[in-house]
Amino acid sequence: MHRFFVAPELLRQLHADITLPGELAHQLRDVLRLQVGEQIVLLDNSGDEILATIASVSKSAVDVQTLERRAGRSESPVRIILCQGLLKSARFEWILEKGTELGVSVFSPILCHRSMAGLEDAGTSKIQRWQRIIQEAAEQSGRTRLPELLPIRPLMHALNDIPPGALALMPWEEERAVTLRDALRDAMHQITVVLFIGPEGGLAVDEVRLAQRHGAQVVSLGSRILRAETAALVAVACVMYELEQ
Ligand code: SAM
């Protein structure tokens, strides 16, 4: 069934007739060509799913009637905060899409020493595009809560923001002793994991030492050097594999 995030205030009442916002009405009527009587799922970011049926379709509007509110089942009890060294846009957008599918709760684009110049000036339209990518991936993958997208900020700010009691992990391409598996083996009951992934140029030694002073554990993802976006998704998938019961 097609799923759509809408403004929460639209879904306050059940068994109500709702006129959908223009852009969504266009998508249902002209792109997906949905008919009267078909059912859809509306989402208000509460974690619930609201079942609705299409009541009328006209050139000017699409009305639906809400039928039932039920608890969603797809949100993970594991909260992953992915602090990603900012990458060229296409590669970062790929992480937003796949990371949303894999269950990331918060995306935190960070500026590192070796971040490429000029990436920090992501204008409003780019941020809106990133949020659209996250929303579409959340709708497609059956999520009931939208991952949060934090403003671009320096690594230091993200380190200062590690929630108390969270497991902070920094995969580093030069780490040889401790693997991600070692770190997760002792974290079976952990619910919040903060991952710090470097940019294209990798992480500088002083950034790694800084992270360690903030309590982050430096880990290896194996002997092969992974591209930043590969490393991010491997780390997220491994955390979910180990911790999501
Ligand atoms: N130059 C490549 C690129 O353009 O993507 C590699 C960049 S660098 C290695 C990307 C980041 O991925 C690193 O800073 C680290 O966080 C993570 N990473 C990649 N391979 C890793 C490995 N084998 N072990 C731990 N972390 C790794």
PDB file of C-alpha atoms and ligand atoms in Angstrom:
ATOM      1  CA  MET A   1       0.000   0.000   0.000  1.00  0.00           C
ATOM      2  CA  HIS A   2       1.295   3.489  -0.797  1.00  0.00           C
ATOM      3  CA  ARG A   3       2.503   5.422   2.248  1.00  0.00           C
ATOM      4  CA  PHE A   4       2.786   9.166   2.669  1.00  0.00           C
ATOM      5  CA  PHE A   5       4.042  11.472   5.416  1.00  0.00           C
ATOM      6  CA  VAL A   6       1.688  14.427   5.914  1.00  0.00           C
ATOM      7  CA  ALA A   7       1.450  17.304   8.390  1.00  0.00           C
ATOM      8  CA  PRO A   8       0.422  15.824  11.806  1.00  0.00           C
ATOM      9  CA  GLU A   9      -2.408  18.344  12.253  1.00  0.00           C
ATOM     10  CA  LEU A  10      -4.185  16.770   9.256  1.00  0.00           C
ATOM     11  CA  LEU A  11      -4.541  13.466  11.113  1.00  0.00           C
ATOM     12  CA  ARG A  12      -5.815  14.584  14.508  1.00  0.00           C
ATOM     13  CA  GLN A  13      -9.288  13.050  13.943  1.00  0.00           C
ATOM     14  CA  LEU A  14     -10.363   9.607  12.742  1.00  0.00           C
ATOM     15  CA  HIS A  15     -13.305   8.997  10.363  1.00  0.00           C
ATOM     16  CA  ALA A  16     -12.711  12.557   9.080  1.00  0.00           C
ATOM     17  CA  ASP A  17     -12.709  13.712   5.456  1.00  0.00           C
ATOM     18  CA  ILE A  18      -9.356  15.296   4.621  1.00  0.00           C
ATOM     19  CA  THR A  19      -8.367  17.283   1.535  1.00  0.00           C
ATOM     20  CA  LEU A  20      -4.778  16.353   0.714  1.00  0.00           C
ATOM     21  CA  PRO A  21      -2.140  19.061   0.081  1.00  0.00           C
ATOM     22  CA  GLY A  22      -1.725  19.983  -3.617  1.00  0.00           C
ATOM     23  CA  GLU A  23       1.634  18.287  -4.257  1.00  0.00           C
ATOM     24  CA  LEU A  24       0.479  15.013  -2.666  1.00  0.00           C
ATOM     25  CA  ALA A  25      -2.888  15.189  -4.485  1.00  0.00           C
ATOM     26  CA  HIS A  26      -0.996  15.562  -7.786  1.00  0.00           C
ATOM     27  CA  GLN A  27       1.158  12.518  -6.954  1.00  0.00           C
ATOM     28  CA  LEU A  28      -1.859  10.344  -6.120  1.00  0.00           C
ATOM     29  CA  ARG A  29      -4.063  11.507  -9.021  1.00  0.00           C
ATOM     30  CA  ASP A  30      -1.627  12.141 -11.880  1.00  0.00           C
ATOM     31  CA  VAL A  31       1.454  10.023 -11.073  1.00  0.00           C
ATOM     32  CA  LEU A  32       0.140   6.975  -9.213  1.00  0.00           C
ATOM     33  CA  ARG A  33      -3.360   7.264 -10.757  1.00  0.00           C
ATOM     34  CA  LEU A  34      -5.034   5.977  -7.587  1.00  0.00           C
ATOM     35  CA  GLN A  35      -8.838   5.555  -7.759  1.00  0.00           C
ATOM     36  CA  VAL A  36     -11.750   6.227  -5.389  1.00  0.00           C
ATOM     37  CA  GLY A  37     -12.025   3.378  -2.867  1.00  0.00           C
ATOM     38  CA  GLU A  38      -8.307   2.525  -2.890  1.00  0.00           C
ATOM     39  CA  GLN A  39      -6.615   2.517   0.505  1.00  0.00           C
ATOM     40  CA  ILE A  40      -3.395   4.300   1.471  1.00  0.00           C
ATOM     41  CA  VAL A  41      -1.359   4.714   4.670  1.00  0.00           C
ATOM     42  CA  LEU A  42      -0.824   8.222   6.020  1.00  0.00           C
ATOM     43  CA  LEU A  43       1.989   8.958   8.485  1.00  0.00           C
ATOM     44  CA  ASP A  44       2.256  11.808  11.010  1.00  0.00           C
ATOM     45  CA  ASN A  45       5.767  10.989  12.288  1.00  0.00           C
ATOM     46  CA  SER A  46       4.344   9.711  15.605  1.00  0.00           C
ATOM     47  CA  GLY A  47       5.284   6.119  14.825  1.00  0.00           C
ATOM     48  CA  ASP A  48       1.638   5.295  14.070  1.00  0.00           C
ATOM     49  CA  GLU A  49       0.089   4.383  10.702  1.00  0.00           C
ATOM     50  CA  ILE A  50      -3.272   5.864   9.694  1.00  0.00           C
ATOM     51  CA  LEU A  51      -5.256   3.813   7.247  1.00  0.00           C
ATOM     52  CA  ALA A  52      -7.306   5.939   4.837  1.00  0.00           C
ATOM     53  CA  THR A  53      -9.472   5.394   1.791  1.00  0.00           C
ATOM     54  CA  ILE A  54      -9.677   7.682  -1.233  1.00  0.00           C
ATOM     55  CA  ALA A  55     -13.115   9.341  -1.096  1.00  0.00           C
ATOM     56  CA  SER A  56     -13.027  11.619  -4.148  1.00  0.00           C
ATOM     57  CA  VAL A  57     -10.629  12.608  -6.935  1.00  0.00           C
ATOM     58  CA  SER A  58     -11.130  15.766  -9.004  1.00  0.00           C
ATOM     59  CA  LYS A  59      -8.967  18.114 -11.071  1.00  0.00           C
ATOM     60  CA  SER A  60      -8.730  20.467  -8.080  1.00  0.00           C
ATOM     61  CA  ALA A  61      -8.503  18.124  -5.105  1.00  0.00           C
ATOM     62  CA  VAL A  62      -8.144  14.625  -3.696  1.00  0.00           C
ATOM     63  CA  ASP A  63     -10.121  13.832  -0.532  1.00  0.00           C
ATOM     64  CA  VAL A  64      -9.531  10.836   1.704  1.00  0.00           C
ATOM     65  CA  GLN A  65     -11.337   9.465   4.738  1.00  0.00           C
ATOM     66  CA  THR A  66      -9.262   8.267   7.687  1.00  0.00           C
ATOM     67  CA  LEU A  67     -10.373   4.882   8.955  1.00  0.00           C
ATOM     68  CA  GLU A  68      -8.011   3.522  11.601  1.00  0.00           C
ATOM     69  CA  ARG A  69      -4.895   4.471  13.583  1.00  0.00           C
ATOM     70  CA  ARG A  70      -2.515   1.638  14.454  1.00  0.00           C
ATOM     71  CA  ALA A  71       0.975   1.390  15.934  1.00  0.00           C
ATOM     72  CA  GLY A  72       3.701   1.027  13.306  1.00  0.00           C
ATOM     73  CA  ARG A  73       6.065  -1.967  13.619  1.00  0.00           C
ATOM     74  CA  SER A  74       9.080  -0.892  11.610  1.00  0.00           C
ATOM     75  CA  GLU A  75      10.966   1.539  13.820  1.00  0.00           C
ATOM     76  CA  SER A  76      14.034  -0.019  15.437  1.00  0.00           C
ATOM     77  CA  PRO A  77      14.559   0.080  19.225  1.00  0.00           C
ATOM     78  CA  VAL A  78      18.203   0.844  18.364  1.00  0.00           C
ATOM     79  CA  ARG A  79      18.816   4.558  17.822  1.00  0.00           C
ATOM     80  CA  ILE A  80      21.689   5.151  15.386  1.00  0.00           C
ATOM     81  CA  ILE A  81      23.121   8.657  15.060  1.00  0.00           C
ATOM     82  CA  LEU A  82      25.283   8.704  11.916  1.00  0.00           C
ATOM     83  CA  CYS A  83      27.878  11.492  11.975  1.00  0.00           C
ATOM     84  CA  GLN A  84      29.152  11.452   8.410  1.00  0.00           C
ATOM     85  CA  GLY A  85      32.152  13.445   7.187  1.00  0.00           C
ATOM     86  CA  LEU A  86      30.537  15.555   4.476  1.00  0.00           C
ATOM     87  CA  LEU A  87      31.029  14.085   0.978  1.00  0.00           C
ATOM     88  CA  LYS A  88      30.319  15.228  -2.556  1.00  0.00           C
ATOM     89  CA  SER A  89      26.532  15.572  -2.847  1.00  0.00           C
ATOM     90  CA  ALA A  90      25.672  12.432  -4.828  1.00  0.00           C
ATOM     91  CA  ARG A  91      27.636  10.218  -2.438  1.00  0.00           C
ATOM     92  CA  PHE A  92      26.087  11.886   0.616  1.00  0.00           C
ATOM     93  CA  GLU A  93      22.586  11.558  -0.867  1.00  0.00           C
ATOM     94  CA  TRP A  94      23.239   7.849  -1.356  1.00  0.00           C
ATOM     95  CA  ILE A  95      24.023   7.520   2.351  1.00  0.00           C
ATOM     96  CA  LEU A  96      20.801   9.406   3.223  1.00  0.00           C
ATOM     97  CA  GLU A  97      18.694   7.050   1.093  1.00  0.00           C
ATOM     98  CA  LYS A  98      20.300   3.753   2.086  1.00  0.00           C
ATOM     99  CA  GLY A  99      20.822   4.831   5.712  1.00  0.00           C
ATOM    100  CA  THR A 100      17.099   5.601   5.985  1.00  0.00           C
ATOM    101  CA  GLU A 101      16.252   2.147   4.629  1.00  0.00           C
ATOM    102  CA  LEU A 102      18.630   0.575   7.176  1.00  0.00           C
ATOM    103  CA  GLY A 103      17.002   2.396  10.106  1.00  0.00           C
ATOM    104  CA  VAL A 104      19.238   5.390  10.905  1.00  0.00           C
ATOM    105  CA  SER A 105      17.468   7.798  13.340  1.00  0.00           C
ATOM    106  CA  VAL A 106      19.654  10.889  12.950  1.00  0.00           C
ATOM    107  CA  PHE A 107      21.939  12.061  10.124  1.00  0.00           C
ATOM    108  CA  SER A 108      24.615  14.508  11.250  1.00  0.00           C
ATOM    109  CA  PRO A 109      26.767  15.842   8.394  1.00  0.00           C
ATOM    110  CA  ILE A 110      30.121  16.872   9.912  1.00  0.00           C
ATOM    111  CA  LEU A 111      33.062  18.944   8.749  1.00  0.00           C
ATOM    112  CA  CYS A 112      36.449  17.268   9.181  1.00  0.00           C
ATOM    113  CA  HIS A 113      40.012  18.420   8.407  1.00  0.00           C
ATOM    114  CA  ARG A 114      39.969  16.625   5.064  1.00  0.00           C
ATOM    115  CA  SER A 115      36.413  17.532   4.089  1.00  0.00           C
ATOM    116  CA  MET A 116      36.381  18.989   0.600  1.00  0.00           C
ATOM    117  CA  ALA A 117      36.162  22.789   0.521  1.00  0.00           C
ATOM    118  CA  GLY A 118      32.838  24.438  -0.224  1.00  0.00           C
ATOM    119  CA  LEU A 119      30.635  21.561   0.943  1.00  0.00           C
ATOM    120  CA  GLU A 120      29.641  23.428   4.129  1.00  0.00           C
ATOM    121  CA  ASP A 121      27.598  26.001   2.161  1.00  0.00           C
ATOM    122  CA  ALA A 122      24.668  23.686   1.520  1.00  0.00           C
ATOM    123  CA  GLY A 123      21.901  26.166   0.632  1.00  0.00           C
ATOM    124  CA  THR A 124      18.174  25.790   1.451  1.00  0.00           C
ATOM    125  CA  SER A 125      17.366  24.008  -1.800  1.00  0.00           C
ATOM    126  CA  LYS A 126      20.053  21.358  -1.155  1.00  0.00           C
ATOM    127  CA  ILE A 127      18.807  20.768   2.412  1.00  0.00           C
ATOM    128  CA  GLN A 128      15.226  20.508   1.079  1.00  0.00           C
ATOM    129  CA  ARG A 129      16.433  17.988  -1.514  1.00  0.00           C
ATOM    130  CA  TRP A 130      18.178  15.936   1.219  1.00  0.00           C
ATOM    131  CA  GLN A 131      14.988  15.968   3.288  1.00  0.00           C
ATOM    132  CA  ARG A 132      12.938  14.833   0.275  1.00  0.00           C
ATOM    133  CA  ILE A 133      15.373  11.943  -0.307  1.00  0.00           C
ATOM    134  CA  ILE A 134      14.987  10.926   3.357  1.00  0.00           C
ATOM    135  CA  GLN A 135      11.164  11.175   3.183  1.00  0.00           C
ATOM    136  CA  GLU A 136      10.876   9.151  -0.020  1.00  0.00           C
ATOM    137  CA  ALA A 137      13.214   6.451   1.352  1.00  0.00           C
ATOM    138  CA  ALA A 138      11.230   6.349   4.619  1.00  0.00           C
ATOM    139  CA  GLU A 139       7.914   5.993   2.742  1.00  0.00           C
ATOM    140  CA  GLN A 140       9.385   3.311   0.443  1.00  0.00           C
ATOM    141  CA  SER A 141      10.971   1.299   3.268  1.00  0.00           C
ATOM    142  CA  GLY A 142       7.909   1.279   5.522  1.00  0.00           C
ATOM    143  CA  ARG A 143       9.301   3.603   8.211  1.00  0.00           C
ATOM    144  CA  THR A 144       6.843   5.418  10.487  1.00  0.00           C
ATOM    145  CA  ARG A 145       9.255   8.073  11.776  1.00  0.00           C
ATOM    146  CA  LEU A 146      11.358  10.381   9.600  1.00  0.00           C
ATOM    147  CA  PRO A 147      15.086  10.332  10.372  1.00  0.00           C
ATOM    148  CA  GLU A 148      16.249  13.716  11.626  1.00  0.00           C
ATOM    149  CA  LEU A 149      18.744  15.699   9.505  1.00  0.00           C
ATOM    150  CA  LEU A 150      20.954  17.925  11.673  1.00  0.00           C
ATOM    151  CA  PRO A 151      22.638  21.085  10.346  1.00  0.00           C
ATOM    152  CA  ILE A 152      26.206  20.742   9.025  1.00  0.00           C
ATOM    153  CA  ARG A 153      28.615  21.287  11.937  1.00  0.00           C
ATOM    154  CA  PRO A 154      32.261  20.723  12.907  1.00  0.00           C
ATOM    155  CA  LEU A 155      33.307  17.268  14.222  1.00  0.00           C
ATOM    156  CA  MET A 156      34.007  18.845  17.639  1.00  0.00           C
ATOM    157  CA  HIS A 157      30.348  19.891  18.056  1.00  0.00           C
ATOM    158  CA  ALA A 158      29.141  16.392  17.224  1.00  0.00           C
ATOM    159  CA  LEU A 159      31.609  14.931  19.738  1.00  0.00           C
ATOM    160  CA  ASN A 160      30.354  17.314  22.430  1.00  0.00           C
ATOM    161  CA  ASP A 161      26.834  16.162  21.563  1.00  0.00           C
ATOM    162  CA  ILE A 162      27.310  12.431  22.233  1.00  0.00           C
ATOM    163  CA  PRO A 163      24.283  11.527  24.413  1.00  0.00           C
ATOM    164  CA  PRO A 164      25.173  10.314  27.924  1.00  0.00           C
ATOM    165  CA  GLY A 165      25.406   6.507  28.037  1.00  0.00           C
ATOM    166  CA  ALA A 166      25.547   6.170  24.240  1.00  0.00           C
ATOM    167  CA  LEU A 167      28.112   3.897  22.547  1.00  0.00           C
ATOM    168  CA  ALA A 168      30.293   6.145  20.370  1.00  0.00           C
ATOM    169  CA  LEU A 169      32.251   4.370  17.644  1.00  0.00           C
ATOM    170  CA  MET A 170      34.740   5.813  15.138  1.00  0.00           C
ATOM    171  CA  PRO A 171      35.705   3.449  12.318  1.00  0.00           C
ATOM    172  CA  TRP A 172      39.268   4.417  11.320  1.00  0.00           C
ATOM    173  CA  GLU A 173      41.077   3.053   8.303  1.00  0.00           C
ATOM    174  CA  GLU A 174      44.364   2.843  10.257  1.00  0.00           C
ATOM    175  CA  GLU A 175      42.999   0.933  13.256  1.00  0.00           C
ATOM    176  CA  ARG A 176      44.500  -2.558  13.427  1.00  0.00           C
ATOM    177  CA  ALA A 177      43.632  -3.928  16.904  1.00  0.00           C
ATOM    178  CA  VAL A 178      39.927  -3.527  17.725  1.00  0.00           C
ATOM    179  CA  THR A 179      37.233  -4.513  15.233  1.00  0.00           C
ATOM    180  CA  LEU A 180      33.624  -3.317  15.074  1.00  0.00           C
ATOM    181  CA  ARG A 181      32.584  -6.855  16.077  1.00  0.00           C
ATOM    182  CA  ASP A 182      34.730  -6.641  19.247  1.00  0.00           C
ATOM    183  CA  ALA A 183      33.087  -3.335  20.176  1.00  0.00           C
ATOM    184  CA  LEU A 184      29.550  -4.596  19.554  1.00  0.00           C
ATOM    185  CA  ARG A 185      30.082  -7.900  21.344  1.00  0.00           C
ATOM    186  CA  ASP A 186      30.102  -6.048  24.685  1.00  0.00           C
ATOM    187  CA  ALA A 187      27.214  -3.757  23.769  1.00  0.00           C
ATOM    188  CA  MET A 188      24.257  -6.158  23.471  1.00  0.00           C
ATOM    189  CA  HIS A 189      21.928  -3.979  25.549  1.00  0.00           C
ATOM    190  CA  GLN A 190      22.993  -0.664  24.067  1.00  0.00           C
ATOM    191  CA  ILE A 191      20.127   1.366  22.524  1.00  0.00           C
ATOM    192  CA  THR A 192      21.929   4.488  21.290  1.00  0.00           C
ATOM    193  CA  VAL A 193      24.961   4.178  19.002  1.00  0.00           C
ATOM    194  CA  VAL A 194      26.808   7.183  17.538  1.00  0.00           C
ATOM    195  CA  LEU A 195      28.919   6.406  14.459  1.00  0.00           C
ATOM    196  CA  PHE A 196      31.640   8.788  13.204  1.00  0.00           C
ATOM    197  CA  ILE A 197      32.667   8.133   9.589  1.00  0.00           C
ATOM    198  CA  GLY A 198      35.414  10.111   7.849  1.00  0.00           C
ATOM    199  CA  PRO A 199      35.170  12.023   4.539  1.00  0.00           C
ATOM    200  CA  GLU A 200      36.786  11.134   1.188  1.00  0.00           C
ATOM    201  CA  GLY A 201      40.221  12.066   2.504  1.00  0.00           C
ATOM    202  CA  GLY A 202      39.866   9.976   5.635  1.00  0.00           C
ATOM    203  CA  LEU A 203      40.272  10.985   9.288  1.00  0.00           C
ATOM    204  CA  ALA A 204      43.342  12.807  10.604  1.00  0.00           C
ATOM    205  CA  VAL A 205      45.189  11.353  13.608  1.00  0.00           C
ATOM    206  CA  ASP A 206      44.387  14.361  15.806  1.00  0.00           C
ATOM    207  CA  GLU A 207      40.679  13.941  15.029  1.00  0.00           C
ATOM    208  CA  VAL A 208      40.912  10.309  16.141  1.00  0.00           C
ATOM    209  CA  ARG A 209      42.674  11.295  19.374  1.00  0.00           C
ATOM    210  CA  LEU A 210      40.064  14.021  19.965  1.00  0.00           C
ATOM    211  CA  ALA A 211      37.276  11.474  19.527  1.00  0.00           C
ATOM    212  CA  GLN A 212      38.976   9.086  21.957  1.00  0.00           C
ATOM    213  CA  ARG A 213      39.163  11.902  24.546  1.00  0.00           C
ATOM    214  CA  HIS A 214      35.380  12.247  24.106  1.00  0.00           C
ATOM    215  CA  GLY A 215      34.935   8.543  24.873  1.00  0.00           C
ATOM    216  CA  ALA A 216      34.617   7.239  21.309  1.00  0.00           C
ATOM    217  CA  GLN A 217      35.985   3.757  20.590  1.00  0.00           C
ATOM    218  CA  VAL A 218      38.122   3.529  17.458  1.00  0.00           C
ATOM    219  CA  VAL A 219      37.392   0.381  15.435  1.00  0.00           C
ATOM    220  CA  SER A 220      38.445  -1.349  12.233  1.00  0.00           C
ATOM    221  CA  LEU A 221      36.004  -2.454   9.542  1.00  0.00           C
ATOM    222  CA  GLY A 222      38.551  -4.894   8.142  1.00  0.00           C
ATOM    223  CA  SER A 223      41.806  -4.692   6.198  1.00  0.00           C
ATOM    224  CA  ARG A 224      40.348  -3.228   3.004  1.00  0.00           C
ATOM    225  CA  ILE A 225      39.960   0.550   2.660  1.00  0.00           C
ATOM    226  CA  LEU A 226      36.299   1.219   2.039  1.00  0.00           C
ATOM    227  CA  ARG A 227      34.886   4.274   0.328  1.00  0.00           C
ATOM    228  CA  ALA A 228      33.284   6.542   2.888  1.00  0.00           C
ATOM    229  CA  GLU A 229      29.722   5.731   1.825  1.00  0.00           C
ATOM    230  CA  THR A 230      30.432   2.000   1.896  1.00  0.00           C
ATOM    231  CA  ALA A 231      31.970   2.274   5.365  1.00  0.00           C
ATOM    232  CA  ALA A 232      28.946   4.201   6.665  1.00  0.00           C
ATOM    233  CA  LEU A 233      26.414   1.620   5.471  1.00  0.00           C
ATOM    234  CA  VAL A 234      28.508  -1.385   6.523  1.00  0.00           C
ATOM    235  CA  ALA A 235      28.813   0.085  10.023  1.00  0.00           C
ATOM    236  CA  VAL A 236      25.061   0.822  10.254  1.00  0.00           C
ATOM    237  CA  ALA A 237      24.110  -2.640   8.966  1.00  0.00           C
ATOM    238  CA  CYS A 238      26.504  -4.356  11.408  1.00  0.00           C
ATOM    239  CA  VAL A 239      25.140  -2.379  14.371  1.00  0.00           C
ATOM    240  CA  MET A 240      21.556  -3.285  13.443  1.00  0.00           C
ATOM    241  CA  TYR A 241      22.551  -6.919  12.824  1.00  0.00           C
ATOM    242  CA  GLU A 242      24.156  -7.205  16.278  1.00  0.00           C
ATOM    243  CA  LEU A 243      21.861  -5.043  18.403  1.00  0.00           C
ATOM    244  CA  GLU A 244      18.379  -5.070  16.826  1.00  0.00           C
ATOM    245  CA  GLN A 245      16.554  -7.959  18.515  1.00  0.00           C
TER     246      GLN A 245
HETATM  247  N1  SAM B   1      39.417   7.722  -0.358  1.00  0.00           N
HETATM  248  C1  SAM B   1      38.324   6.833  -0.085  1.00  0.00           C
HETATM  249  C2  SAM B   1      37.024   7.573  -0.456  1.00  0.00           C
HETATM  250  O1  SAM B   1      37.111   8.445  -1.358  1.00  0.00           O
HETATM  251  O2  SAM B   1      35.966   7.267   0.016  1.00  0.00           O
HETATM  252  C3  SAM B   1      38.378   6.392   1.371  1.00  0.00           C
HETATM  253  C4  SAM B   1      38.089   7.441   2.328  1.00  0.00           C
HETATM  254  S1  SAM B   1      38.202   7.070   3.972  1.00  0.00           S
HETATM  255  C5  SAM B   1      38.924   5.640   4.090  1.00  0.00           C
HETATM  256  C6  SAM B   1      36.563   7.013   4.533  1.00  0.00           C
HETATM  257  C7  SAM B   1      36.232   6.696   5.950  1.00  0.00           C
HETATM  258  O3  SAM B   1      35.629   5.410   5.937  1.00  0.00           O
HETATM  259  C8  SAM B   1      37.332   6.558   6.941  1.00  0.00           C
HETATM  260  O4  SAM B   1      37.725   7.789   7.501  1.00  0.00           O
HETATM  261  C9  SAM B   1      36.732   5.638   7.984  1.00  0.00           C
HETATM  262  O5  SAM B   1      35.883   6.345   8.833  1.00  0.00           O
HETATM  263  C10 SAM B   1      35.953   4.689   7.114  1.00  0.00           C
HETATM  264  N2  SAM B   1      36.705   3.491   6.705  1.00  0.00           N
HETATM  265  C11 SAM B   1      36.983   3.090   5.458  1.00  0.00           C
HETATM  266  N3  SAM B   1      37.613   1.901   5.455  1.00  0.00           N
HETATM  267  C12 SAM B   1      37.746   1.528   6.761  1.00  0.00           C
HETATM  268  C13 SAM B   1      38.301   0.391   7.429  1.00  0.00           C
HETATM  269  N4  SAM B   1      38.849  -0.620   6.751  1.00  0.00           N
HETATM  270  N5  SAM B   1      38.245   0.350   8.782  1.00  0.00           N
HETATM  271  C14 SAM B   1      37.678   1.369   9.488  1.00  0.00           C
HETATM  272  N6  SAM B   1      37.128   2.481   8.915  1.00  0.00           N
HETATM  273  C15 SAM B   1      37.164   2.548   7.564  1.00  0.00           C
END
